[in-house]
XYZ file of C-alpha atoms in Angstrom:
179
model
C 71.664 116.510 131.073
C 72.326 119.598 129.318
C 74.076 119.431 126.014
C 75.995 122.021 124.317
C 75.418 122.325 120.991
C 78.207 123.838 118.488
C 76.901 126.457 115.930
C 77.875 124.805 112.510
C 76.793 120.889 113.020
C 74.799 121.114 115.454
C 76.266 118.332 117.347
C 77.497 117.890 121.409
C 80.672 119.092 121.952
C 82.788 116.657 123.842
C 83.173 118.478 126.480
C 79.220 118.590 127.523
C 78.800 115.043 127.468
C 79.621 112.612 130.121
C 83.087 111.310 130.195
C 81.559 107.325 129.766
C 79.611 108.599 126.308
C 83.053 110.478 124.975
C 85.111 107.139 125.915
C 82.077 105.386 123.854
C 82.077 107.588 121.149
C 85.445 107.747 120.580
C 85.858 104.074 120.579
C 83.287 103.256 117.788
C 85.131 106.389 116.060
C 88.192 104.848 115.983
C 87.655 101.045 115.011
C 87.221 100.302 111.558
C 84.343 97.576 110.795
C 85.293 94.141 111.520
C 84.726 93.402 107.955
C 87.298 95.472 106.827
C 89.577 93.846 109.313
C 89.879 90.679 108.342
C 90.051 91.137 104.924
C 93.126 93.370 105.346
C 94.342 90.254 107.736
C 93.359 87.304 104.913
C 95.057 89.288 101.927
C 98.376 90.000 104.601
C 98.258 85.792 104.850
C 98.051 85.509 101.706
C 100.805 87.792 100.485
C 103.164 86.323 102.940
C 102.529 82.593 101.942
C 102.892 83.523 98.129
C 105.935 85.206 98.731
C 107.380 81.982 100.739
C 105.718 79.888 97.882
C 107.443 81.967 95.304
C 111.245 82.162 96.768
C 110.533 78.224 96.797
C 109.935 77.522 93.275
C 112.094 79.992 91.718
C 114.880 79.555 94.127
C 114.802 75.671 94.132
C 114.085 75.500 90.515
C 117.178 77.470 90.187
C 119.412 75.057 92.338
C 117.648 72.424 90.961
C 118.077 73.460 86.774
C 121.414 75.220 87.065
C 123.316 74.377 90.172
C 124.813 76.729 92.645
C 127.096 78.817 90.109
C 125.368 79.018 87.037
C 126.350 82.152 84.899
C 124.389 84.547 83.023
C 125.381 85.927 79.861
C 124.527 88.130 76.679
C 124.759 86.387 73.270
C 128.070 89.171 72.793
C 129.550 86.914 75.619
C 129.256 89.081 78.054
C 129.530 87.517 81.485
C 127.539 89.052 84.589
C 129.402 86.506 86.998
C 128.951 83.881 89.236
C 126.271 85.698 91.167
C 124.159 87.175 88.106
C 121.175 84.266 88.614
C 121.054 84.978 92.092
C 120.416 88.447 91.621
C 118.241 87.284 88.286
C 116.352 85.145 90.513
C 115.615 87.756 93.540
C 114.354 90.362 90.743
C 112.132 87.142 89.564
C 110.415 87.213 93.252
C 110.398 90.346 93.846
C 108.847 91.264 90.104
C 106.383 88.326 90.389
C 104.929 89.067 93.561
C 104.577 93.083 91.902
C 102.995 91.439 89.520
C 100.799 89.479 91.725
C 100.074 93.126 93.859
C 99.522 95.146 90.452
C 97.028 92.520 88.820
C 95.111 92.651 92.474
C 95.049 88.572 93.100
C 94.556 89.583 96.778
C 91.733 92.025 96.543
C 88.810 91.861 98.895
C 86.318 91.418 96.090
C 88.188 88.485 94.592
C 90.091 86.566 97.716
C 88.031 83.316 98.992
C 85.113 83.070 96.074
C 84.759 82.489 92.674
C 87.563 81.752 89.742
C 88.757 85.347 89.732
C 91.384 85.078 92.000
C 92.969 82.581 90.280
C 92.306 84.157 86.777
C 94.461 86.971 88.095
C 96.663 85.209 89.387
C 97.621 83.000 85.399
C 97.544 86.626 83.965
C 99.943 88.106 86.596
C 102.476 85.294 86.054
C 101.775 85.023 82.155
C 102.299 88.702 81.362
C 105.721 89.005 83.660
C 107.031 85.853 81.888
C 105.944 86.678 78.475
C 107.925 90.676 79.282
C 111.029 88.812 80.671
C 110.892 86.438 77.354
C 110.824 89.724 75.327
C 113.378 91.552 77.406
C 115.616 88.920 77.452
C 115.565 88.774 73.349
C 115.775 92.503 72.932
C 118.689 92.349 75.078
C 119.764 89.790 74.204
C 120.523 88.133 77.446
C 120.840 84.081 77.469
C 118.619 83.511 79.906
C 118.385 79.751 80.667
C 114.777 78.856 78.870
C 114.304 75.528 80.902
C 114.583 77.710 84.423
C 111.699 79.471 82.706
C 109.662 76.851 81.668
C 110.152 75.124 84.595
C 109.551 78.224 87.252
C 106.760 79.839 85.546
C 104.056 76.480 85.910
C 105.310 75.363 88.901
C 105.011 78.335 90.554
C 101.859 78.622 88.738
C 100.791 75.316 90.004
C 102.150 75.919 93.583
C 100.129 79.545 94.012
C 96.829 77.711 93.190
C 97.215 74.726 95.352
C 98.249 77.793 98.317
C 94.961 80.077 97.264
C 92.687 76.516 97.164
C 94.432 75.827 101.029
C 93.907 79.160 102.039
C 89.935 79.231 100.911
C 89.584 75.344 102.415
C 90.851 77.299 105.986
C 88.307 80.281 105.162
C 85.498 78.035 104.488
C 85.995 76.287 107.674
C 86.129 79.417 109.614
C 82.554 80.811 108.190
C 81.566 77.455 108.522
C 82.309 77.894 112.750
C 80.746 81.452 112.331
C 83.720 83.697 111.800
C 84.553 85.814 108.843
């Protein structure tokens, strides 16, 4: 067949070729490579099952530490209400898993090999306990220590034993010939 060629790249114009090649072309244009694919798919898993693993620890650490109406206060007695550790605790999650995001624990070049994933994810979870400690004494806000202690390695604890499940599940699935 005849093909057209364009002055400046010297490449067929769509047009000229066969509507079967264009539908080809186009196709392997538009899909990005399969490794690529999953990757973006694993690290979507894996954000979703830390954030369920993280509203379970701090939120059930929470109940479990201070009951249902705990309040939060400043050393100056000022009271935040009945709701203030609620709201405390949803900034926890959502800061943590930030955190998590920021210090790239679900990066393609870390996620299923190696102890860098969960290197990143100790730092993560060290450095945004170690800024609320210092926060919390600047501002002086009595922030309940044992909630603290009690959320930070459990939730520590809970994110590895999730990361080691998740790379037991990838294993198997290279070891069947995927991924």
């Amino acid at each position: 067949p005849v093909v057209e060629r364009t002055p400046r790249d010297e490449t067929p114009t769509s047009t000229s070729l066969p509507v079967v090649e264009r539908a080809q072309r186009d196709e392997t244009r538009t899909q990005p490579p399969a490794t690529f694919d999953w990757r973006r798919r694993y690290a979507r898993r894996l954000a979703a099952t830390d954030a369920i693993a993280i509203i379970w620890v701090v939120f059930g650490t929470q109940i479990a530490w201070l009951g249902l109406d705990a309040d939060l206060t400043t050393r100056s007695r000022l009271q935040f209400g009945d709701s203030a550790y609620w709201i405390f605790s949803a900034l926890l999650v959502i800061a943590w898993l930030t955190a998590l995001a920021l210090n790239d624990s679900r990066s393609y070049r870390v996620i299923g090999v190696g102890p860098t994933e969960y290197k990143r994810i100790f730092d993560a979870s060290f450095t945004l306990f170690g800024g609320i400690a210092i926060l919390a004494f600047l501002l002086r806000i009595d922030v309940a220590r044992g909630f603290l202690l009690i959320s930070l390695p459990l939730g520590v604890a809970v994110l590895f034993a999730e990361r080691w499940l998740w790379r037991q599940w990838l294993a198997a699935q290279r070891a069947m010939g995927g991924y």
